[in-house]
Amino acid sequence: MNQDGGHEQSVARPNLALFGAPPAFEQELYVGRPNPIDREAFFERLNGVLDRNWLTNAGPLVREFETRIAQLCGVRHCVAMCNGTVALEIAIRALGLRGEVIVPSYTFVATAHALQWQEITPVFCDIDPETHLIDPKRAAELITPRTSGIIGVHTWGRVCDVEGLTALAEEKGLRLLFDAAHALGCSRGGESVGNFGEAEVLSFHATKYLNTFEGGAVLTNSDELAEKMRLMKNFGFIRTDEVIHIGTNGKMSEVSAAMGLTALDSIDRFTDHNRQNHETYRESLQDVPGVRFLEYAQGDKQNYQYAVVEVDPHEAGLSRDELVAVLHKENVLARRYFWPGCHRMEPYRSLFPHAGLLLPETERVAERVIVLPNGMAIDSDIIRTIARILRDATSHADDVRKVVGRARVHLSPPLPRGMEDAPDDAAR
Ligand code: T4K
């Protein structure tokens, strides 16, 4: 009897941890590992913060960070905030969205929550299966008298069909906002993210291409909107003791800006490395049946942050989840973003139990996508090994399926080493 409790171990079984071999990687490989920065430069900036004893509230580093991000994106205003979700909430409020807003279900749940949190109904729209982005034709079908706007999401840094969405919004008198959490430094038709719709929201979360620990920003070319959001993120204060607007606390701290500025100094290095990794993934996955590496449109600027594959279970002989189980056994902690789709998460699942009927492409794509590790911690050798694992798995699909079925592999990745005792909320 083998270690899985099975008897039918075939002699030709490949060298996979699933079958008892040592894992291909001793250390876990994570999706979303923060990119390393120049620590000395960072600590120098931190010393400056402590020397000035000015820790937050529109400090000099936050202002410098805003200027540099606005320059990078070629946009008039960057309003830095404490995270991408609050930035979305503030942008939604500043635009006066209400009633219903059309949004893809295939996104991180923050996009939907930012609406629902303000008692605005997210109306989930299906995606184009080729691009994984909101489909303007489907969006048009969802407009009702209660619709006030559309939020497009530039998933994986691929920029939405902004022409289609802009035409629709203009024709129907709707406001247009973009969740650009993945898309810093990306462009479409020569135009940089930050210039589409009325505003675009960035995330600088630790897992993002450029991080400020936690952080976000709204980019806009509208002076009026920028001014409103500056008030809203600072309790509505126009000056000391004078509040002229409802507001919240959405401010970015100086420590976060110090991190962001230091990361900005290395951003070209991050992009070059990610681009090289993409090239290696593309090449080495070419001969893996049923595993298609997602490519970007030629000519546009990309940050190449996400390495995404789509699994065709018929061609691969294995489902996406079976392949993820194989990878996890090898310490490749691939993710199933954005499974199962917002419409299958609470409170939306209960509020709209039949939403899936109008979201066939979302449901199909959410069952097929694997996000693979990328970023500065990942190199070509690692990628070739990941491709080898996927190739071995698909060429022994029957054996793999039997063992995965028996092992009931848990697909939520464990926490990084040293974090095992973290409380449950960190261990999501
Ligand atoms: N819109 C979109 C389209 C988004 O993708 C996001 C965020 C938002 C809006 C909201 O922006 P923020 O409010 O977050 O600024 C992660 C991130 O927490 C989330 O920011 C991100 N999207 C989403 C795509 O990924 P989880 O639940 O998968 O995070 P978690 O804790 O599992 O971390 C992911 C991986 O990163 C782990 O496997 C380990 C690694 N990691 C994580 C952290 C925090 C590290 O190595 N070091 C770290 O410090 O959501």
Coordinates of C-alpha atoms and ligand atoms in Angstrom, one line a residue:
M1 CA 0.0 0.0 0.0
N2 CA 1.4 3.4 -0.8
Q3 CA 1.3 6.5 1.4
D4 CA -2.1 7.7 0.0
G5 CA -3.7 4.4 1.1
G6 CA -3.9 3.3 -2.6
H7 CA -2.7 0.1 -4.1
E8 CA -2.6 1.0 -7.8
Q9 CA 0.5 3.1 -7.9
S10 CA 1.7 2.9 -11.4
V11 CA 5.4 2.5 -12.2
A12 CA 5.3 5.4 -14.6
R13 CA 4.1 7.9 -12.0
P14 CA 6.0 11.2 -12.3
N15 CA 8.1 12.9 -9.7
L16 CA 5.3 14.8 -8.0
A17 CA 4.8 15.5 -4.3
L18 CA 1.2 14.4 -4.6
F19 CA 2.6 10.9 -5.2
G20 CA 5.1 11.1 -2.2
A21 CA 8.1 12.8 -3.8
P22 CA 9.7 15.7 -1.9
P23 CA 8.0 19.0 -2.8
A24 CA 9.7 20.8 -5.7
F25 CA 10.2 23.8 -3.5
E26 CA 11.3 23.8 0.2
Q27 CA 9.9 27.3 0.8
E28 CA 6.3 28.2 -0.1
L29 CA 5.9 30.3 -3.2
Y30 CA 3.2 32.9 -2.7
V31 CA 1.1 34.9 -5.1
G32 CA 1.3 38.5 -4.0
R33 CA 4.7 38.5 -2.2
P34 CA 5.7 42.2 -1.6
N35 CA 8.5 43.3 -3.9
P36 CA 11.7 44.1 -2.0
I37 CA 12.8 47.8 -1.8
D38 CA 16.0 49.6 -1.1
R39 CA 15.9 49.4 2.7
E40 CA 18.5 52.0 3.3
A41 CA 16.6 54.5 1.3
F42 CA 13.4 53.6 3.1
F43 CA 15.0 54.0 6.5
E44 CA 16.4 57.3 5.5
R45 CA 12.9 58.5 4.6
L46 CA 11.6 57.1 7.9
N47 CA 14.2 59.0 9.8
G48 CA 13.1 62.1 8.1
V49 CA 9.5 61.4 9.1
L50 CA 10.6 61.0 12.8
D51 CA 12.9 64.1 12.6
R52 CA 10.1 66.2 11.3
N53 CA 7.7 64.6 13.8
W54 CA 5.0 65.0 11.1
L55 CA 3.4 61.6 10.8
T56 CA 0.3 62.1 8.8
N57 CA -2.3 64.7 7.6
A58 CA -1.0 65.8 4.2
G59 CA 2.7 65.5 5.2
P60 CA 5.5 66.2 2.7
L61 CA 6.1 62.6 1.7
V62 CA 2.4 62.0 0.9
R63 CA 2.4 65.2 -1.2
E64 CA 5.5 64.1 -3.0
F65 CA 4.1 60.6 -3.5
E66 CA 0.9 62.1 -5.0
T67 CA 2.9 64.3 -7.4
R68 CA 5.1 61.3 -8.6
I69 CA 2.1 59.0 -9.1
A70 CA 0.2 61.8 -11.0
Q71 CA 3.3 62.3 -13.2
L72 CA 3.8 58.6 -13.8
C73 CA 0.2 58.4 -15.0
G74 CA 0.1 61.7 -16.8
V75 CA -3.0 62.8 -14.9
R76 CA -3.8 66.1 -13.2
H77 CA -4.6 64.8 -9.7
C78 CA -3.7 61.9 -7.5
V79 CA -5.5 61.9 -4.1
A80 CA -3.7 59.4 -1.9
M81 CA -5.7 57.4 0.6
C82 CA -5.3 54.8 3.4
N83 CA -6.3 51.9 1.1
G84 CA -7.9 51.0 -2.2
T85 CA -11.3 50.2 -0.7
V86 CA -11.7 53.5 1.1
A87 CA -10.5 55.2 -2.1
L88 CA -13.3 53.4 -4.0
E89 CA -15.9 54.4 -1.3
I90 CA -14.9 58.0 -1.5
A91 CA -14.8 58.1 -5.3
I92 CA -18.3 56.5 -5.4
R93 CA -19.6 59.1 -3.0
A94 CA -17.9 62.0 -4.6
L95 CA -19.4 61.0 -7.9
G96 CA -22.8 60.9 -6.3
L97 CA -23.5 57.3 -7.2
R98 CA -26.8 55.9 -5.8
G99 CA -29.6 53.4 -6.6
E100 CA -27.9 50.8 -8.8
V101 CA -24.4 50.7 -10.2
I102 CA -23.3 48.1 -12.8
V103 CA -20.1 46.3 -11.9
P104 CA -18.5 43.0 -12.8
S105 CA -18.9 40.1 -10.4
Y106 CA -15.5 38.8 -11.5
T107 CA -13.4 41.1 -9.3
F108 CA -12.1 41.2 -5.8
V109 CA -15.0 41.6 -3.4
A110 CA -14.0 45.1 -2.4
T111 CA -15.4 46.5 -5.6
A112 CA -18.9 45.3 -4.8
H113 CA -18.6 46.0 -1.0
A114 CA -17.6 49.6 -1.6
L115 CA -21.1 50.1 -3.2
Q116 CA -23.1 47.9 -0.8
W117 CA -21.4 49.6 2.2
Q118 CA -23.1 52.8 1.0
E119 CA -26.4 51.1 0.4
I120 CA -26.0 51.3 -3.4
T121 CA -27.0 48.1 -5.2
P122 CA -24.2 46.4 -7.2
V123 CA -25.8 45.0 -10.3
F124 CA -23.4 42.3 -11.5
C125 CA -22.5 42.3 -15.2
D126 CA -20.9 39.5 -17.1
I127 CA -17.4 39.6 -18.6
D128 CA -15.9 39.1 -22.0
P129 CA -14.4 35.6 -21.7
E130 CA -11.4 36.6 -23.8
T131 CA -10.3 39.5 -21.7
H132 CA -12.0 38.8 -18.3
L133 CA -13.2 42.4 -18.4
I134 CA -16.7 43.8 -18.1
D135 CA -18.6 43.5 -21.4
P136 CA -20.2 46.8 -22.4
K137 CA -22.9 45.0 -24.4
R138 CA -24.0 43.1 -21.3
A139 CA -23.8 46.3 -19.3
A140 CA -26.2 48.0 -21.7
E141 CA -28.8 45.3 -21.0
L142 CA -28.7 45.9 -17.2
I143 CA -29.5 49.7 -17.2
T144 CA -32.7 50.6 -15.4
P145 CA -34.2 53.9 -14.3
R146 CA -32.3 53.4 -11.0
T147 CA -28.9 53.0 -12.6
S148 CA -26.6 55.9 -11.8
G149 CA -23.2 54.6 -13.0
I150 CA -20.8 51.9 -14.1
I151 CA -17.6 50.7 -12.5
G152 CA -15.2 48.9 -14.8
V153 CA -12.4 46.9 -13.3
H154 CA -9.0 46.7 -15.1
T155 CA -8.5 43.1 -14.0
W156 CA -5.0 41.8 -14.2
G157 CA -3.9 45.2 -15.4
R158 CA -5.7 44.7 -18.7
V159 CA -7.5 48.0 -19.4
C160 CA -11.3 47.7 -20.0
D161 CA -13.1 48.5 -23.3
V162 CA -13.1 52.1 -22.2
E163 CA -14.4 53.3 -25.6
G164 CA -17.4 51.0 -25.4
L165 CA -18.1 51.9 -21.7
T166 CA -17.6 55.7 -22.3
A167 CA -20.0 55.7 -25.2
L168 CA -22.6 53.8 -23.2
A169 CA -22.2 56.1 -20.2
E170 CA -22.5 59.2 -22.3
E171 CA -25.5 57.9 -24.2
K172 CA -27.3 57.0 -21.0
G173 CA -26.2 59.8 -18.8
L174 CA -24.3 57.6 -16.4
R175 CA -21.2 58.2 -14.4
L176 CA -18.2 56.1 -15.2
L177 CA -15.6 55.1 -12.6
F178 CA -12.8 52.5 -12.9
D179 CA -11.3 50.2 -10.3
A180 CA -7.7 50.3 -11.4
A181 CA -6.4 48.4 -8.4
H182 CA -4.3 46.2 -10.7
A183 CA -3.4 48.7 -13.3
L184 CA -0.8 51.2 -12.1
G185 CA 1.5 52.0 -15.1
C186 CA -0.8 50.3 -17.7
S187 CA -2.2 52.0 -20.8
R188 CA -4.6 51.5 -23.7
G189 CA -4.3 53.1 -27.1
G190 CA -1.4 55.2 -25.8
E191 CA -3.4 56.7 -23.0
S192 CA -2.3 55.9 -19.4
V193 CA -4.6 54.5 -16.7
G194 CA -5.8 57.5 -14.7
N195 CA -7.3 59.2 -17.7
F196 CA -10.3 57.0 -18.3
G197 CA -13.8 57.7 -17.1
E198 CA -14.3 60.4 -14.5
A199 CA -11.8 58.9 -12.0
E200 CA -9.8 55.7 -11.5
V201 CA -8.9 54.0 -8.2
L202 CA -5.5 52.5 -7.4
S203 CA -4.6 50.1 -4.6
F204 CA -1.1 50.0 -3.1
H205 CA -1.8 47.0 -0.9
A206 CA 1.2 44.9 0.2
T207 CA 0.4 42.4 -2.5
K208 CA 0.3 44.9 -5.3
Y209 CA 2.9 45.9 -8.0
L210 CA 3.8 49.0 -5.9
N211 CA 3.0 48.9 -2.2
T212 CA 2.7 51.4 0.6
F213 CA 1.9 48.6 3.2
E214 CA -1.8 49.6 2.9
G215 CA -2.7 52.4 0.6
G216 CA -4.7 53.6 -2.4
A217 CA -5.4 56.6 -4.5
V218 CA -8.0 58.2 -6.8
L219 CA -6.7 59.6 -10.1
T220 CA -8.7 62.2 -11.9
N221 CA -8.4 65.1 -14.3
S222 CA -11.3 66.9 -12.7
D223 CA -10.3 69.7 -10.3
E224 CA -13.7 69.8 -8.8
L225 CA -13.8 66.1 -8.0
A226 CA -10.2 66.1 -6.7
E227 CA -11.1 69.0 -4.3
K228 CA -14.2 67.2 -3.1
M229 CA -12.3 64.0 -2.4
R230 CA -9.5 65.8 -0.6
L231 CA -12.2 67.2 1.8
M232 CA -13.9 63.9 2.1
K233 CA -10.8 61.9 3.0
N234 CA -10.0 64.5 5.8
F235 CA -13.4 64.7 7.7
G236 CA -14.4 67.6 5.4
F237 CA -11.9 70.1 6.9
I238 CA -11.0 72.9 4.6
R239 CA -8.7 74.4 7.2
T240 CA -8.2 74.1 11.0
D241 CA -11.5 74.2 12.8
E242 CA -13.6 74.6 9.6
V243 CA -15.6 71.7 8.2
I244 CA -17.5 72.3 5.0
H245 CA -18.4 68.8 3.9
I246 CA -19.3 65.4 5.3
G247 CA -16.1 63.3 5.4
T248 CA -14.3 60.3 6.8
N249 CA -10.7 59.5 7.6
G250 CA -9.2 58.2 4.4
K251 CA -5.7 59.7 4.8
M252 CA -2.4 58.0 3.9
S253 CA 0.3 58.2 6.5
E254 CA 3.9 59.4 6.0
V255 CA 5.2 55.9 6.7
S256 CA 3.1 54.5 3.9
A257 CA 4.3 57.3 1.5
A258 CA 7.9 56.6 2.5
M259 CA 7.4 53.0 1.4
G260 CA 5.6 54.1 -1.8
L261 CA 8.3 56.6 -2.8
T262 CA 11.0 54.0 -2.2
A263 CA 9.2 51.4 -4.2
L264 CA 8.6 54.0 -7.0
D265 CA 12.4 54.3 -7.3
S266 CA 12.5 50.6 -8.2
I267 CA 9.4 50.4 -10.3
D268 CA 11.2 49.9 -13.7
R269 CA 13.1 47.1 -12.2
F270 CA 9.8 45.5 -11.0
T271 CA 8.3 45.8 -14.5
D272 CA 11.3 44.4 -16.3
H273 CA 11.5 41.5 -14.0
N274 CA 7.7 40.8 -14.3
R275 CA 7.9 41.1 -18.1
Q276 CA 10.8 38.6 -18.2
N277 CA 8.8 36.2 -16.0
H278 CA 5.8 36.5 -18.3
E279 CA 7.9 35.7 -21.2
T280 CA 9.3 32.6 -19.4
Y281 CA 5.8 31.5 -18.3
R282 CA 4.5 31.9 -21.9
E283 CA 7.3 29.9 -23.4
S284 CA 7.4 27.1 -20.9
L285 CA 3.6 26.6 -20.7
Q286 CA 3.2 26.4 -24.4
D287 CA 3.3 22.6 -24.5
V288 CA 1.1 22.0 -21.4
P289 CA -2.2 20.8 -22.8
G290 CA -5.3 22.7 -21.6
V291 CA -3.3 25.4 -19.8
R292 CA -3.4 28.7 -21.5
F293 CA -1.3 31.6 -20.4
L294 CA -3.1 34.9 -20.6
E295 CA -1.4 37.4 -22.8
Y296 CA -1.7 41.2 -23.1
A297 CA -2.6 43.3 -26.1
Q298 CA 0.5 44.3 -28.0
G299 CA 1.5 47.9 -27.9
D300 CA 0.0 48.8 -24.6
K301 CA 2.0 49.4 -21.4
Q302 CA 1.7 46.8 -18.7
N303 CA 3.0 46.1 -15.3
Y304 CA 2.9 42.3 -15.8
Q305 CA 2.1 41.9 -12.1
Y306 CA -0.3 39.0 -12.5
A307 CA 0.6 35.7 -14.1
V308 CA -2.7 34.1 -15.0
V309 CA -3.6 30.8 -16.7
E310 CA -6.9 29.4 -17.8
V311 CA -7.4 25.7 -17.5
D312 CA -9.6 23.9 -20.1
P313 CA -10.5 20.8 -18.0
H314 CA -11.3 18.7 -21.1
E315 CA -8.0 19.4 -22.8
A316 CA -6.0 19.2 -19.6
G317 CA -7.7 16.1 -18.4
L318 CA -7.9 17.8 -14.9
S319 CA -9.9 20.5 -13.4
R320 CA -8.5 23.8 -12.3
D321 CA -8.9 22.7 -8.6
E322 CA -7.1 19.5 -9.2
L323 CA -4.1 21.3 -10.7
V324 CA -4.1 23.8 -7.9
A325 CA -4.0 20.9 -5.4
V326 CA -1.0 19.4 -7.3
L327 CA 0.7 22.8 -7.1
H328 CA 0.0 23.3 -3.4
K329 CA 1.6 19.9 -2.7
E330 CA 4.8 21.3 -4.3
N331 CA 4.6 24.4 -2.2
V332 CA 3.4 26.5 -5.1
L333 CA 0.6 28.4 -3.4
A334 CA -1.3 29.4 -6.6
R335 CA -4.6 31.2 -6.1
R336 CA -8.0 30.9 -7.6
Y337 CA -8.8 34.6 -8.0
F338 CA -11.6 35.7 -8.3
W339 CA -13.4 32.5 -7.4
P340 CA -16.3 32.1 -6.8
G341 CA -17.3 35.6 -8.1
C342 CA -18.8 38.3 -5.9
H343 CA -22.3 37.1 -6.7
R344 CA -21.6 33.9 -4.8
M345 CA -20.3 35.6 -1.7
E346 CA -22.3 37.1 1.1
P347 CA -24.4 39.3 1.3
Y348 CA -24.8 39.1 -2.5
R349 CA -25.5 35.4 -2.6
S350 CA -28.5 35.8 -0.3
L351 CA -29.6 39.1 -1.9
F352 CA -29.4 37.9 -5.5
P353 CA -29.7 34.1 -5.4
H354 CA -30.3 33.8 -9.2
A355 CA -27.6 36.3 -10.3
G356 CA -25.5 33.4 -11.7
L357 CA -28.1 32.9 -14.5
L358 CA -27.0 36.2 -16.1
L359 CA -23.3 35.5 -15.5
P360 CA -22.4 32.4 -17.5
E361 CA -19.0 33.7 -18.6
T362 CA -18.1 34.8 -15.1
E363 CA -19.0 31.4 -13.7
R364 CA -17.0 29.6 -16.4
V365 CA -13.9 31.8 -16.0
A366 CA -14.0 31.7 -12.2
E367 CA -13.9 27.9 -12.4
R368 CA -10.8 28.0 -14.7
V369 CA -8.4 30.6 -13.6
I370 CA -5.2 30.0 -11.7
V371 CA -3.0 32.9 -10.6
L372 CA 0.6 31.8 -10.4
P373 CA 3.4 33.3 -8.3
N374 CA 5.1 36.3 -9.9
G375 CA 7.2 39.3 -8.8
M376 CA 10.8 39.8 -7.7
A377 CA 10.9 36.6 -5.7
I378 CA 10.2 34.4 -8.7
D379 CA 12.8 33.7 -11.4
S380 CA 13.0 31.7 -14.7
D381 CA 14.2 28.4 -13.0
I382 CA 11.2 28.5 -10.6
I383 CA 8.8 29.2 -13.5
R384 CA 10.2 26.3 -15.6
T385 CA 9.8 24.0 -12.6
I386 CA 6.2 25.2 -12.2
A387 CA 5.6 24.4 -15.8
R388 CA 7.2 21.0 -15.4
I389 CA 4.8 20.2 -12.5
L390 CA 1.8 21.2 -14.6
R391 CA 3.1 19.2 -17.6
D392 CA 3.7 16.1 -15.4
A393 CA 0.3 16.4 -13.8
T394 CA -1.6 16.7 -17.1
S395 CA 0.3 13.8 -18.6
H396 CA -0.7 11.6 -15.7
A397 CA -4.2 13.1 -15.3
D398 CA -6.0 9.8 -14.3
D399 CA -3.5 9.0 -11.5
V400 CA -3.6 12.6 -10.3
R401 CA -7.4 12.8 -10.2
K402 CA -7.6 9.6 -8.1
V403 CA -5.0 10.7 -5.6
V404 CA -6.4 14.3 -5.3
G405 CA -9.9 12.9 -4.8
R406 CA -8.7 10.7 -1.9
A407 CA -6.4 13.3 -0.3
R408 CA -9.1 16.1 -0.3
V409 CA -6.3 18.7 -0.5
H410 CA -7.2 22.0 1.3
L411 CA -6.9 24.8 -1.3
S412 CA -6.7 27.9 0.9
P413 CA -3.0 28.6 1.2
P414 CA -1.4 28.4 4.7
L415 CA 0.1 31.5 6.2
P416 CA 3.8 32.4 5.5
R417 CA 6.3 31.0 8.0
G418 CA 6.3 32.7 11.4
M419 CA 2.6 33.8 10.9
E420 CA 1.0 30.4 11.9
D421 CA -0.2 31.8 15.2
A422 CA -1.9 34.8 13.6
P423 CA -5.6 35.3 14.6
D424 CA -8.3 34.1 12.3
D425 CA -9.0 37.4 10.6
A426 CA -5.4 37.5 9.3
A427 CA -5.7 33.8 8.3
R428 CA -8.5 34.3 5.9
Ligands
T4K1 N1 -10.2 46.2 -6.2 C1 -9.5 45.2 -6.7 C2 -9.8 44.7 -8.1 C3 -8.6 44.5 -5.9 O1 -7.9 43.5 -6.3 C4 -8.4 45.0 -4.6 C5 -7.5 44.3 -3.7 C6 -9.2 46.1 -4.1 C7 -10.1 46.7 -5.0 C8 -9.1 46.7 -2.8 O2 -7.8 47.3 -2.5 P1 -7.2 47.4 -1.0 O3 -8.3 47.9 -0.1 O4 -6.8 46.0 -0.6 O5 -6.1 48.3 -1.1 C9 -5.4 40.2 -1.6 C10 -5.2 41.6 -1.1 O6 -5.4 41.7 0.3 C11 -6.1 42.6 -1.8 O7 -5.5 43.9 -1.6 C12 -6.1 42.4 -3.3 N2 -7.0 43.2 -4.0 C13 -6.4 40.9 -3.6 C14 -6.4 40.6 -5.0 O8 -5.5 40.1 -2.9 P2 -6.3 38.2 -0.3 O9 -7.5 38.0 0.5 O10 -6.1 37.2 -1.4 O11 -5.0 38.4 0.6 P3 -4.1 37.4 1.4 O12 -4.0 37.8 2.8 O13 -4.5 36.0 1.1 O14 -2.7 37.7 0.7 C15 -2.4 37.2 -0.6 C16 -1.0 36.6 -0.6 O15 0.0 37.6 -0.5 C17 -0.8 35.5 0.4 O16 -0.8 34.3 -0.2 C18 0.6 35.8 1.0 C19 1.0 37.1 0.4 N3 1.3 38.2 1.3 C20 0.3 38.9 1.8 C21 0.5 40.0 2.6 C22 -0.6 40.8 3.2 C23 2.6 38.4 1.7 O17 3.5 37.7 1.3 N4 2.9 39.5 2.5 C24 1.9 40.3 3.0 O18 2.2 41.3 3.7 O19 -6.5 39.6 -0.9

